PDB file of C-alpha atoms and ligand atoms in Angstrom:
ATOM      1  CA  UNK X 154       0.000   0.000   0.000  1.00 95.00           C
ATOM      2  CA  UNK X 155       1.231   3.507  -0.783  1.00 98.00           C
ATOM      3  CA  UNK X 156       1.889   5.997   1.979  1.00 98.00           C
ATOM      4  CA  UNK X 157       0.921   9.611   2.604  1.00 98.00           C
ATOM      5  CA  UNK X 158       2.797  11.217   5.482  1.00 98.00           C
ATOM      6  CA  UNK X 159       2.196  14.523   7.246  1.00 98.00           C
ATOM      7  CA  UNK X 160       5.269  16.274   8.631  1.00 98.00           C
ATOM      8  CA  UNK X 161       5.516  19.613  10.393  1.00 98.00           C
ATOM      9  CA  UNK X 162       8.798  21.396   9.822  1.00 97.00           C
ATOM     10  CA  UNK X 163      11.487  22.320   7.356  1.00 98.00           C
ATOM     11  CA  UNK X 164      11.537  20.602   3.968  1.00 98.00           C
ATOM     12  CA  UNK X 165      15.278  21.182   3.532  1.00 98.00           C
ATOM     13  CA  UNK X 166      16.117  18.512   6.125  1.00 98.00           C
ATOM     14  CA  UNK X 167      13.967  15.764   4.578  1.00 98.00           C
ATOM     15  CA  UNK X 168      15.858  12.639   3.486  1.00 98.00           C
ATOM     16  CA  UNK X 169      13.707  11.707   0.511  1.00 98.00           C
ATOM     17  CA  UNK X 170      14.456  11.089  -3.154  1.00 98.00           C
ATOM     18  CA  UNK X 171      13.200  14.549  -4.079  1.00 99.00           C
ATOM     19  CA  UNK X 172      11.940  17.621  -2.297  1.00 99.00           C
ATOM     20  CA  UNK X 173       9.717  19.968  -4.273  1.00 99.00           C
ATOM     21  CA  UNK X 174      10.483  23.671  -4.378  1.00 99.00           C
ATOM     22  CA  UNK X 175       7.786  26.355  -4.677  1.00 99.00           C
ATOM     23  CA  UNK X 176       9.844  28.365  -7.160  1.00 98.00           C
ATOM     24  CA  UNK X 177       9.027  31.233  -9.520  1.00 98.00           C
ATOM     25  CA  UNK X 178       9.202  31.291 -13.312  1.00 98.00           C
ATOM     26  CA  UNK X 179      12.760  32.686 -13.298  1.00 98.00           C
ATOM     27  CA  UNK X 180      14.162  29.669 -11.376  1.00 98.00           C
ATOM     28  CA  UNK X 181      16.681  32.092  -9.875  1.00 97.00           C
ATOM     29  CA  UNK X 182      15.570  31.736  -6.262  1.00 96.00           C
ATOM     30  CA  UNK X 183      13.541  34.005  -4.017  1.00 96.00           C
ATOM     31  CA  UNK X 184      12.130  34.073  -0.493  1.00 97.00           C
ATOM     32  CA  UNK X 185      10.163  31.486   1.481  1.00 98.00           C
ATOM     33  CA  UNK X 186      10.873  27.830   0.853  1.00 98.00           C
ATOM     34  CA  UNK X 187      12.719  28.693  -2.385  1.00 98.00           C
ATOM     35  CA  UNK X 188      15.154  30.893  -0.454  1.00 98.00           C
ATOM     36  CA  UNK X 189      15.686  28.196   2.193  1.00 98.00           C
ATOM     37  CA  UNK X 190      16.398  25.497  -0.411  1.00 98.00           C
ATOM     38  CA  UNK X 191      18.972  27.579  -2.304  1.00 98.00           C
ATOM     39  CA  UNK X 192      20.571  28.869   0.902  1.00 98.00           C
ATOM     40  CA  UNK X 193      20.958  25.440   2.474  1.00 98.00           C
ATOM     41  CA  UNK X 194      21.633  23.482  -0.724  1.00 98.00           C
ATOM     42  CA  UNK X 195      24.503  25.640  -1.946  1.00 97.00           C
ATOM     43  CA  UNK X 196      25.437  26.959  -5.385  1.00 98.00           C
ATOM     44  CA  UNK X 197      25.023  23.711  -7.348  1.00 98.00           C
ATOM     45  CA  UNK X 198      21.234  24.041  -7.395  1.00 98.00           C
ATOM     46  CA  UNK X 199      21.371  27.545  -8.884  1.00 98.00           C
ATOM     47  CA  UNK X 200      23.949  26.423 -11.454  1.00 98.00           C
ATOM     48  CA  UNK X 201      21.610  23.625 -12.543  1.00 98.00           C
ATOM     49  CA  UNK X 202      18.710  26.091 -12.717  1.00 98.00           C
ATOM     50  CA  UNK X 203      20.775  28.406 -14.897  1.00 98.00           C
ATOM     51  CA  UNK X 204      21.453  25.568 -17.328  1.00 98.00           C
ATOM     52  CA  UNK X 205      17.712  24.902 -17.555  1.00 98.00           C
ATOM     53  CA  UNK X 206      17.105  28.625 -18.144  1.00 98.00           C
ATOM     54  CA  UNK X 207      19.665  28.606 -20.952  1.00 97.00           C
ATOM     55  CA  UNK X 208      17.909  25.632 -22.511  1.00 97.00           C
ATOM     56  CA  UNK X 209      14.229  26.529 -22.076  1.00 97.00           C
ATOM     57  CA  UNK X 210      14.045  30.014 -20.511  1.00 95.00           C
ATOM     58  CA  UNK X 211      12.754  29.265 -17.005  1.00 96.00           C
ATOM     59  CA  UNK X 212       9.668  27.338 -15.946  1.00 98.00           C
ATOM     60  CA  UNK X 213       6.038  28.231 -16.724  1.00 98.00           C
ATOM     61  CA  UNK X 214       3.363  28.310 -14.018  1.00 98.00           C
ATOM     62  CA  UNK X 215       2.115  24.773 -13.392  1.00 98.00           C
ATOM     63  CA  UNK X 216       5.198  23.155 -14.932  1.00 98.00           C
ATOM     64  CA  UNK X 217       8.164  21.493 -13.186  1.00 98.00           C
ATOM     65  CA  UNK X 218      11.887  20.917 -13.721  1.00 98.00           C
ATOM     66  CA  UNK X 219      14.429  18.813 -11.828  1.00 98.00           C
ATOM     67  CA  UNK X 220      17.945  19.590 -10.554  1.00 98.00           C
ATOM     68  CA  UNK X 221      20.479  18.094  -8.208  1.00 98.00           C
ATOM     69  CA  UNK X 222      19.989  18.825  -4.520  1.00 98.00           C
ATOM     70  CA  UNK X 223      23.457  20.240  -3.878  1.00 98.00           C
ATOM     71  CA  UNK X 224      24.369  19.651  -0.233  1.00 98.00           C
ATOM     72  CA  UNK X 225      20.807  18.874   0.896  1.00 98.00           C
ATOM     73  CA  UNK X 226      20.041  15.364   2.204  1.00 98.00           C
ATOM     74  CA  UNK X 227      17.600  14.626  -0.625  1.00 98.00           C
ATOM     75  CA  UNK X 228      18.837  13.388  -4.026  1.00 98.00           C
ATOM     76  CA  UNK X 229      16.985  15.860  -6.232  1.00 98.00           C
ATOM     77  CA  UNK X 230      15.030  19.091  -6.103  1.00 99.00           C
ATOM     78  CA  UNK X 231      11.943  19.335  -8.297  1.00 99.00           C
ATOM     79  CA  UNK X 232      11.202  23.004  -8.923  1.00 98.00           C
ATOM     80  CA  UNK X 233       7.606  23.812  -9.736  1.00 99.00           C
ATOM     81  CA  UNK X 234       5.835  27.142 -10.028  1.00 98.00           C
ATOM     82  CA  UNK X 235       2.467  27.561  -8.373  1.00 98.00           C
ATOM     83  CA  UNK X 236      -0.004  30.271  -9.387  1.00 98.00           C
ATOM     84  CA  UNK X 237      -0.343  33.638  -7.679  1.00 98.00           C
ATOM     85  CA  UNK X 238      -3.834  33.951  -6.164  1.00 98.00           C
ATOM     86  CA  UNK X 239      -5.989  36.492  -8.053  1.00 96.00           C
ATOM     87  CA  UNK X 240      -9.394  35.822  -6.454  1.00 96.00           C
ATOM     88  CA  UNK X 241      -9.789  32.621  -8.458  1.00 95.00           C
ATOM     89  CA  UNK X 242     -10.142  34.545 -11.728  1.00 93.00           C
ATOM     90  CA  UNK X 243      -7.016  33.230 -13.434  1.00 95.00           C
ATOM     91  CA  UNK X 244      -7.381  29.454 -13.524  1.00 97.00           C
ATOM     92  CA  UNK X 245      -5.482  29.202 -10.234  1.00 98.00           C
ATOM     93  CA  UNK X 246      -7.088  25.886  -9.167  1.00 98.00           C
ATOM     94  CA  UNK X 247      -6.097  24.134 -12.383  1.00 98.00           C
ATOM     95  CA  UNK X 248      -2.605  25.632 -12.341  1.00 98.00           C
ATOM     96  CA  UNK X 249      -2.007  24.538  -8.747  1.00 98.00           C
ATOM     97  CA  UNK X 250      -3.188  21.025  -9.589  1.00 98.00           C
ATOM     98  CA  UNK X 251      -0.814  21.002 -12.562  1.00 98.00           C
ATOM     99  CA  UNK X 252       2.099  22.040 -10.343  1.00 99.00           C
ATOM    100  CA  UNK X 253       1.529  18.930  -8.207  1.00 99.00           C
ATOM    101  CA  UNK X 254       0.831  16.586 -11.130  1.00 98.00           C
ATOM    102  CA  UNK X 255       3.808  17.713 -13.213  1.00 98.00           C
ATOM    103  CA  UNK X 256       6.106  17.360 -10.191  1.00 99.00           C
ATOM    104  CA  UNK X 257       4.859  13.799  -9.663  1.00 98.00           C
ATOM    105  CA  UNK X 258       5.262  12.968 -13.357  1.00 98.00           C
ATOM    106  CA  UNK X 259       8.857  14.139 -13.258  1.00 98.00           C
ATOM    107  CA  UNK X 260       9.476  12.025 -10.156  1.00 98.00           C
ATOM    108  CA  UNK X 261       8.071   8.953 -11.902  1.00 98.00           C
ATOM    109  CA  UNK X 262      10.151   9.684 -14.998  1.00 98.00           C
ATOM    110  CA  UNK X 263      13.238   9.537 -12.754  1.00 98.00           C
ATOM    111  CA  UNK X 264      11.917   6.431 -11.002  1.00 98.00           C
ATOM    112  CA  UNK X 265      11.838   8.068  -7.584  1.00 98.00           C
ATOM    113  CA  UNK X 266      10.058   6.441  -4.641  1.00 98.00           C
ATOM    114  CA  UNK X 267       9.697   9.229  -2.078  1.00 98.00           C
ATOM    115  CA  UNK X 268       8.819  12.887  -2.661  1.00 99.00           C
ATOM    116  CA  UNK X 269       8.197  15.706  -0.184  1.00 99.00           C
ATOM    117  CA  UNK X 270       5.970  18.680  -1.063  1.00 99.00           C
ATOM    118  CA  UNK X 271       5.732  22.066   0.668  1.00 99.00           C
ATOM    119  CA  UNK X 272       2.363  23.865   0.629  1.00 99.00           C
ATOM    120  CA  UNK X 273       2.841  25.396  -2.819  1.00 99.00           C
ATOM    121  CA  UNK X 274       1.440  28.914  -3.418  1.00 98.00           C
ATOM    122  CA  UNK X 275       0.213  29.381   0.179  1.00 98.00           C
ATOM    123  CA  UNK X 276       2.939  31.846   1.199  1.00 98.00           C
ATOM    124  CA  UNK X 277       3.990  34.811  -0.930  1.00 98.00           C
ATOM    125  CA  UNK X 278       1.476  33.757  -3.625  1.00 98.00           C
ATOM    126  CA  UNK X 279      -1.477  33.946  -1.167  1.00 98.00           C
ATOM    127  CA  UNK X 280      -3.501  30.949  -2.362  1.00 98.00           C
ATOM    128  CA  UNK X 281      -6.218  30.227   0.286  1.00 98.00           C
ATOM    129  CA  UNK X 282      -4.791  27.462   2.468  1.00 98.00           C
ATOM    130  CA  UNK X 283      -7.844  25.182   2.825  1.00 98.00           C
ATOM    131  CA  UNK X 284      -8.467  25.217  -0.889  1.00 98.00           C
ATOM    132  CA  UNK X 285      -4.790  24.652  -1.699  1.00 98.00           C
ATOM    133  CA  UNK X 286      -4.625  21.642   0.640  1.00 99.00           C
ATOM    134  CA  UNK X 287      -7.723  20.134  -0.943  1.00 98.00           C
ATOM    135  CA  UNK X 288      -6.275  20.484  -4.436  1.00 98.00           C
ATOM    136  CA  UNK X 289      -2.868  19.135  -3.342  1.00 99.00           C
ATOM    137  CA  UNK X 290      -4.242  16.038  -1.596  1.00 98.00           C
ATOM    138  CA  UNK X 291      -6.701  15.267  -4.416  1.00 98.00           C
ATOM    139  CA  UNK X 292      -4.015  15.567  -7.100  1.00 98.00           C
ATOM    140  CA  UNK X 293      -1.610  13.353  -5.148  1.00 98.00           C
ATOM    141  CA  UNK X 294      -4.249  10.690  -4.435  1.00 98.00           C
ATOM    142  CA  UNK X 295      -5.355  10.573  -8.060  1.00 97.00           C
ATOM    143  CA  UNK X 296      -1.811  10.335  -9.347  1.00 98.00           C
ATOM    144  CA  UNK X 297      -0.641   7.788  -6.785  1.00 98.00           C
ATOM    145  CA  UNK X 298      -3.368   5.324  -7.703  1.00 94.00           C
ATOM    146  CA  UNK X 299      -1.543   4.421 -10.922  1.00 93.00           C
ATOM    147  CA  UNK X 300       2.011   5.382  -9.945  1.00 97.00           C
ATOM    148  CA  UNK X 301       4.725   2.762 -10.399  1.00 97.00           C
ATOM    149  CA  UNK X 302       7.952   3.916  -8.764  1.00 98.00           C
ATOM    150  CA  UNK X 303       6.367   6.337  -6.293  1.00 98.00           C
ATOM    151  CA  UNK X 304       5.625   4.743  -2.929  1.00 98.00           C
ATOM    152  CA  UNK X 305       5.423   7.615  -0.435  1.00 98.00           C
ATOM    153  CA  UNK X 306       4.487  11.288  -0.565  1.00 98.00           C
ATOM    154  CA  UNK X 307       5.268  13.590   2.336  1.00 98.00           C
ATOM    155  CA  UNK X 308       3.326  16.806   2.911  1.00 99.00           C
ATOM    156  CA  UNK X 309       5.706  19.077   4.800  1.00 99.00           C
ATOM    157  CA  UNK X 310       3.865  21.898   6.547  1.00 98.00           C
ATOM    158  CA  UNK X 311       6.041  24.711   7.850  1.00 98.00           C
ATOM    159  CA  UNK X 312       3.350  26.805   9.475  1.00 97.00           C
ATOM    160  CA  UNK X 313       0.975  25.493  12.126  1.00 98.00           C
ATOM    161  CA  UNK X 314      -2.096  26.700  10.241  1.00 98.00           C
ATOM    162  CA  UNK X 315      -1.294  24.509   7.227  1.00 98.00           C
ATOM    163  CA  UNK X 316      -0.333  21.613   9.496  1.00 98.00           C
ATOM    164  CA  UNK X 317      -3.757  21.692  11.169  1.00 98.00           C
ATOM    165  CA  UNK X 318      -5.549  21.953   7.824  1.00 98.00           C
ATOM    166  CA  UNK X 319      -3.646  18.962   6.422  1.00 98.00           C
ATOM    167  CA  UNK X 320      -4.169  16.937   9.591  1.00 98.00           C
ATOM    168  CA  UNK X 321      -7.902  17.449   9.248  1.00 98.00           C
ATOM    169  CA  UNK X 322      -8.057  16.742   5.516  1.00 98.00           C
ATOM    170  CA  UNK X 323      -5.701  13.733   5.574  1.00 98.00           C
ATOM    171  CA  UNK X 324      -7.818  12.158   8.319  1.00 98.00           C
ATOM    172  CA  UNK X 325     -10.572  11.861   5.706  1.00 98.00           C
ATOM    173  CA  UNK X 326      -8.465   9.843   3.261  1.00 98.00           C
ATOM    174  CA  UNK X 327      -9.597   6.241   2.796  1.00 97.00           C
ATOM    175  CA  UNK X 328      -7.206   4.183   4.939  1.00 95.00           C
ATOM    176  CA  UNK X 329      -8.021   1.067   2.923  1.00 96.00           C
ATOM    177  CA  UNK X 330      -6.422   2.775  -0.025  1.00 96.00           C
ATOM    178  CA  UNK X 331      -3.471   4.606   1.566  1.00 98.00           C
ATOM    179  CA  UNK X 332      -1.423   4.270   4.702  1.00 98.00           C
ATOM    180  CA  UNK X 333      -1.707   7.741   6.258  1.00 98.00           C
ATOM    181  CA  UNK X 334       1.023   8.576   8.787  1.00 98.00           C
ATOM    182  CA  UNK X 335       1.705  11.607  10.960  1.00 98.00           C
ATOM    183  CA  UNK X 336      -1.883  12.636  11.555  1.00 96.00           C
TER     184      UNK X 336
HETATM  185  N1  AR6 Y1420      10.141  24.198   4.552  1.00 77.96           N
HETATM  186  C1  AR6 Y1420       8.855  23.915   4.220  1.00 77.96           C
HETATM  187  N2  AR6 Y1420       7.942  24.864   3.939  1.00 77.96           N
HETATM  188  C2  AR6 Y1420       8.336  26.158   4.017  1.00 77.96           C
HETATM  189  C3  AR6 Y1420       9.654  26.536   4.351  1.00 77.96           C
HETATM  190  C4  AR6 Y1420      10.576  25.494   4.628  1.00 77.96           C
HETATM  191  N3  AR6 Y1420      11.853  25.733   4.953  1.00 77.96           N
HETATM  192  N4  AR6 Y1420       9.724  27.896   4.340  1.00 77.96           N
HETATM  193  C5  AR6 Y1420       8.482  28.339   4.018  1.00 77.96           C
HETATM  194  N5  AR6 Y1420       7.647  27.305   3.834  1.00 77.96           N
HETATM  195  P1  AR6 Y1420       6.352  30.371  -0.245  1.00 77.96           P
HETATM  196  P2  AR6 Y1420       4.713  30.454  -2.707  1.00 77.96           P
HETATM  197  C6  AR6 Y1420       6.216  27.269   3.477  1.00 77.96           C
HETATM  198  O1  AR6 Y1420       6.143  31.822  -0.007  1.00 77.96           O
HETATM  199  O2  AR6 Y1420       3.550  30.977  -1.957  1.00 77.96           O
HETATM  200  C7  AR6 Y1420       9.333  32.691  -3.343  1.00 77.96           C
HETATM  201  O3  AR6 Y1420       9.911  33.957  -3.225  1.00 77.96           O
HETATM  202  C8  AR6 Y1420       5.366  28.481   3.804  1.00 77.96           C
HETATM  203  O4  AR6 Y1420       4.928  28.445   5.158  1.00 77.96           O
HETATM  204  O5  AR6 Y1420       7.680  29.805  -0.037  1.00 77.96           O
HETATM  205  O6  AR6 Y1420       4.506  29.328  -3.682  1.00 77.96           O
HETATM  206  C9  AR6 Y1420       9.485  32.104  -4.734  1.00 77.96           C
HETATM  207  O7  AR6 Y1420      10.711  32.481  -5.344  1.00 77.96           O
HETATM  208  C10 AR6 Y1420       4.206  28.316   2.834  1.00 77.96           C
HETATM  209  O8  AR6 Y1420       3.183  27.515   3.431  1.00 77.96           O
HETATM  210  O9  AR6 Y1420       5.933  29.965  -1.776  1.00 77.96           O
HETATM  211  C11 AR6 Y1420       8.318  32.663  -5.458  1.00 77.96           C
HETATM  212  O10 AR6 Y1420       8.583  33.958  -5.962  1.00 77.96           O
HETATM  213  C12 AR6 Y1420       4.796  27.520   1.680  1.00 77.96           C
HETATM  214  O11 AR6 Y1420       6.117  27.147   2.081  1.00 77.96           O
HETATM  215  C13 AR6 Y1420       7.245  32.746  -4.410  1.00 77.96           C
HETATM  216  O12 AR6 Y1420       7.930  32.828  -3.163  1.00 77.96           O
HETATM  217  C14 AR6 Y1420       4.887  28.275   0.383  1.00 77.96           C
HETATM  218  O13 AR6 Y1420       5.289  29.604   0.645  1.00 77.96           O
HETATM  219  C15 AR6 Y1420       6.394  31.495  -4.368  1.00 77.96           C
HETATM  220  O14 AR6 Y1420       5.343  31.689  -3.464  1.00 77.96           O
END
Protein backbone atom coordinates (compact mmCIF):
# COMPACT_ATOMS: atom_id res chain seq x y z
CA UNK A 1 0.00 0.00 0.00
CA UNK A 2 1.23 3.51 -0.78
CA UNK A 3 1.89 6.00 1.98
CA UNK A 4 0.92 9.61 2.60
CA UNK A 5 2.80 11.22 5.48
CA UNK A 6 2.20 14.52 7.25
CA UNK A 7 5.27 16.27 8.63
CA UNK A 8 5.52 19.61 10.39
CA UNK A 9 8.80 21.40 9.82
CA UNK A 10 11.49 22.32 7.36
CA UNK A 11 11.54 20.60 3.97
CA UNK A 12 15.28 21.18 3.53
CA UNK A 13 16.12 18.51 6.12
CA UNK A 14 13.97 15.76 4.58
CA UNK A 15 15.86 12.64 3.49
CA UNK A 16 13.71 11.71 0.51
CA UNK A 17 14.46 11.09 -3.15
CA UNK A 18 13.20 14.55 -4.08
CA UNK A 19 11.94 17.62 -2.30
CA UNK A 20 9.72 19.97 -4.27
CA UNK A 21 10.48 23.67 -4.38
CA UNK A 22 7.79 26.35 -4.68
CA UNK A 23 9.84 28.37 -7.16
CA UNK A 24 9.03 31.23 -9.52
CA UNK A 25 9.20 31.29 -13.31
CA UNK A 26 12.76 32.69 -13.30
CA UNK A 27 14.16 29.67 -11.38
CA UNK A 28 16.68 32.09 -9.88
CA UNK A 29 15.57 31.74 -6.26
CA UNK A 30 13.54 34.00 -4.02
CA UNK A 31 12.13 34.07 -0.49
CA UNK A 32 10.16 31.49 1.48
CA UNK A 33 10.87 27.83 0.85
CA UNK A 34 12.72 28.69 -2.38
CA UNK A 35 15.15 30.89 -0.45
CA UNK A 36 15.69 28.20 2.19
CA UNK A 37 16.40 25.50 -0.41
CA UNK A 38 18.97 27.58 -2.30
CA UNK A 39 20.57 28.87 0.90
CA UNK A 40 20.96 25.44 2.47
CA UNK A 41 21.63 23.48 -0.72
CA UNK A 42 24.50 25.64 -1.95
CA UNK A 43 25.44 26.96 -5.39
CA UNK A 44 25.02 23.71 -7.35
CA UNK A 45 21.23 24.04 -7.40
CA UNK A 46 21.37 27.54 -8.88
CA UNK A 47 23.95 26.42 -11.45
CA UNK A 48 21.61 23.62 -12.54
CA UNK A 49 18.71 26.09 -12.72
CA UNK A 50 20.77 28.41 -14.90
CA UNK A 51 21.45 25.57 -17.33
CA UNK A 52 17.71 24.90 -17.56
CA UNK A 53 17.10 28.63 -18.14
CA UNK A 54 19.67 28.61 -20.95
CA UNK A 55 17.91 25.63 -22.51
CA UNK A 56 14.23 26.53 -22.08
CA UNK A 57 14.05 30.01 -20.51
CA UNK A 58 12.75 29.26 -17.00
CA UNK A 59 9.67 27.34 -15.95
CA UNK A 60 6.04 28.23 -16.72
CA UNK A 61 3.36 28.31 -14.02
CA UNK A 62 2.11 24.77 -13.39
CA UNK A 63 5.20 23.16 -14.93
CA UNK A 64 8.16 21.49 -13.19
CA UNK A 65 11.89 20.92 -13.72
CA UNK A 66 14.43 18.81 -11.83
CA UNK A 67 17.94 19.59 -10.55
CA UNK A 68 20.48 18.09 -8.21
CA UNK A 69 19.99 18.82 -4.52
CA UNK A 70 23.46 20.24 -3.88
CA UNK A 71 24.37 19.65 -0.23
CA UNK A 72 20.81 18.87 0.90
CA UNK A 73 20.04 15.36 2.20
CA UNK A 74 17.60 14.63 -0.63
CA UNK A 75 18.84 13.39 -4.03
CA UNK A 76 16.99 15.86 -6.23
CA UNK A 77 15.03 19.09 -6.10
CA UNK A 78 11.94 19.34 -8.30
CA UNK A 79 11.20 23.00 -8.92
CA UNK A 80 7.61 23.81 -9.74
CA UNK A 81 5.84 27.14 -10.03
CA UNK A 82 2.47 27.56 -8.37
CA UNK A 83 0.00 30.27 -9.39
CA UNK A 84 -0.34 33.64 -7.68
CA UNK A 85 -3.83 33.95 -6.16
CA UNK A 86 -5.99 36.49 -8.05
CA UNK A 87 -9.39 35.82 -6.45
CA UNK A 88 -9.79 32.62 -8.46
CA UNK A 89 -10.14 34.54 -11.73
CA UNK A 90 -7.02 33.23 -13.43
CA UNK A 91 -7.38 29.45 -13.52
CA UNK A 92 -5.48 29.20 -10.23
CA UNK A 93 -7.09 25.89 -9.17
CA UNK A 94 -6.10 24.13 -12.38
CA UNK A 95 -2.61 25.63 -12.34
CA UNK A 96 -2.01 24.54 -8.75
CA UNK A 97 -3.19 21.02 -9.59
CA UNK A 98 -0.81 21.00 -12.56
CA UNK A 99 2.10 22.04 -10.34
CA UNK A 100 1.53 18.93 -8.21
CA UNK A 101 0.83 16.59 -11.13
CA UNK A 102 3.81 17.71 -13.21
CA UNK A 103 6.11 17.36 -10.19
CA UNK A 104 4.86 13.80 -9.66
CA UNK A 105 5.26 12.97 -13.36
CA UNK A 106 8.86 14.14 -13.26
CA UNK A 107 9.48 12.02 -10.16
CA UNK A 108 8.07 8.95 -11.90
CA UNK A 109 10.15 9.68 -15.00
CA UNK A 110 13.24 9.54 -12.75
CA UNK A 111 11.92 6.43 -11.00
CA UNK A 112 11.84 8.07 -7.58
CA UNK A 113 10.06 6.44 -4.64
CA UNK A 114 9.70 9.23 -2.08
CA UNK A 115 8.82 12.89 -2.66
CA UNK A 116 8.20 15.71 -0.18
CA UNK A 117 5.97 18.68 -1.06
CA UNK A 118 5.73 22.07 0.67
CA UNK A 119 2.36 23.86 0.63
CA UNK A 120 2.84 25.40 -2.82
CA UNK A 121 1.44 28.91 -3.42
CA UNK A 122 0.21 29.38 0.18
CA UNK A 123 2.94 31.85 1.20
CA UNK A 124 3.99 34.81 -0.93
CA UNK A 125 1.48 33.76 -3.62
CA UNK A 126 -1.48 33.95 -1.17
CA UNK A 127 -3.50 30.95 -2.36
CA UNK A 128 -6.22 30.23 0.29
CA UNK A 129 -4.79 27.46 2.47
CA UNK A 130 -7.84 25.18 2.82
CA UNK A 131 -8.47 25.22 -0.89
CA UNK A 132 -4.79 24.65 -1.70
CA UNK A 133 -4.63 21.64 0.64
CA UNK A 134 -7.72 20.13 -0.94
CA UNK A 135 -6.27 20.48 -4.44
CA UNK A 136 -2.87 19.13 -3.34
CA UNK A 137 -4.24 16.04 -1.60
CA UNK A 138 -6.70 15.27 -4.42
CA UNK A 139 -4.02 15.57 -7.10
CA UNK A 140 -1.61 13.35 -5.15
CA UNK A 141 -4.25 10.69 -4.44
CA UNK A 142 -5.35 10.57 -8.06
CA UNK A 143 -1.81 10.33 -9.35
CA UNK A 144 -0.64 7.79 -6.78
CA UNK A 145 -3.37 5.32 -7.70
CA UNK A 146 -1.54 4.42 -10.92
CA UNK A 147 2.01 5.38 -9.95
CA UNK A 148 4.73 2.76 -10.40
CA UNK A 149 7.95 3.92 -8.76
CA UNK A 150 6.37 6.34 -6.29
CA UNK A 151 5.62 4.74 -2.93
CA UNK A 152 5.42 7.61 -0.44
CA UNK A 153 4.49 11.29 -0.57
CA UNK A 154 5.27 13.59 2.34
CA UNK A 155 3.33 16.81 2.91
CA UNK A 156 5.71 19.08 4.80
CA UNK A 157 3.86 21.90 6.55
CA UNK A 158 6.04 24.71 7.85
CA UNK A 159 3.35 26.81 9.47
CA UNK A 160 0.98 25.49 12.13
CA UNK A 161 -2.10 26.70 10.24
CA UNK A 162 -1.29 24.51 7.23
CA UNK A 163 -0.33 21.61 9.50
CA UNK A 164 -3.76 21.69 11.17
CA UNK A 165 -5.55 21.95 7.82
CA UNK A 166 -3.65 18.96 6.42
CA UNK A 167 -4.17 16.94 9.59
CA UNK A 168 -7.90 17.45 9.25
CA UNK A 169 -8.06 16.74 5.52
CA UNK A 170 -5.70 13.73 5.57
CA UNK A 171 -7.82 12.16 8.32
CA UNK A 172 -10.57 11.86 5.71
CA UNK A 173 -8.47 9.84 3.26
CA UNK A 174 -9.60 6.24 2.80
CA UNK A 175 -7.21 4.18 4.94
CA UNK A 176 -8.02 1.07 2.92
CA UNK A 177 -6.42 2.78 -0.03
CA UNK A 178 -3.47 4.61 1.57
CA UNK A 179 -1.42 4.27 4.70
CA UNK A 180 -1.71 7.74 6.26
CA UNK A 181 1.02 8.58 8.79
CA UNK A 182 1.71 11.61 10.96
CA UNK A 183 -1.88 12.64 11.56
N1 LIG B 1 10.14 24.20 4.55
C1 LIG B 1 8.86 23.92 4.22
N2 LIG B 1 7.94 24.86 3.94
C2 LIG B 1 8.34 26.16 4.02
C3 LIG B 1 9.65 26.54 4.35
C4 LIG B 1 10.58 25.49 4.63
N3 LIG B 1 11.85 25.73 4.95
N4 LIG B 1 9.72 27.90 4.34
C5 LIG B 1 8.48 28.34 4.02
N5 LIG B 1 7.65 27.31 3.83
P1 LIG B 1 6.35 30.37 -0.25
P2 LIG B 1 4.71 30.45 -2.71
C6 LIG B 1 6.22 27.27 3.48
O1 LIG B 1 6.14 31.82 -0.01
O2 LIG B 1 3.55 30.98 -1.96
C7 LIG B 1 9.33 32.69 -3.34
O3 LIG B 1 9.91 33.96 -3.22
C8 LIG B 1 5.37 28.48 3.80
O4 LIG B 1 4.93 28.44 5.16
O5 LIG B 1 7.68 29.81 -0.04
O6 LIG B 1 4.51 29.33 -3.68
C9 LIG B 1 9.48 32.10 -4.73
O7 LIG B 1 10.71 32.48 -5.34
C10 LIG B 1 4.21 28.32 2.83
O8 LIG B 1 3.18 27.52 3.43
O9 LIG B 1 5.93 29.96 -1.78
C11 LIG B 1 8.32 32.66 -5.46
O10 LIG B 1 8.58 33.96 -5.96
C12 LIG B 1 4.80 27.52 1.68
O11 LIG B 1 6.12 27.15 2.08
C13 LIG B 1 7.24 32.75 -4.41
O12 LIG B 1 7.93 32.83 -3.16
C14 LIG B 1 4.89 28.27 0.38
O13 LIG B 1 5.29 29.60 0.64
C15 LIG B 1 6.39 31.49 -4.37
O14 LIG B 1 5.34 31.69 -3.46
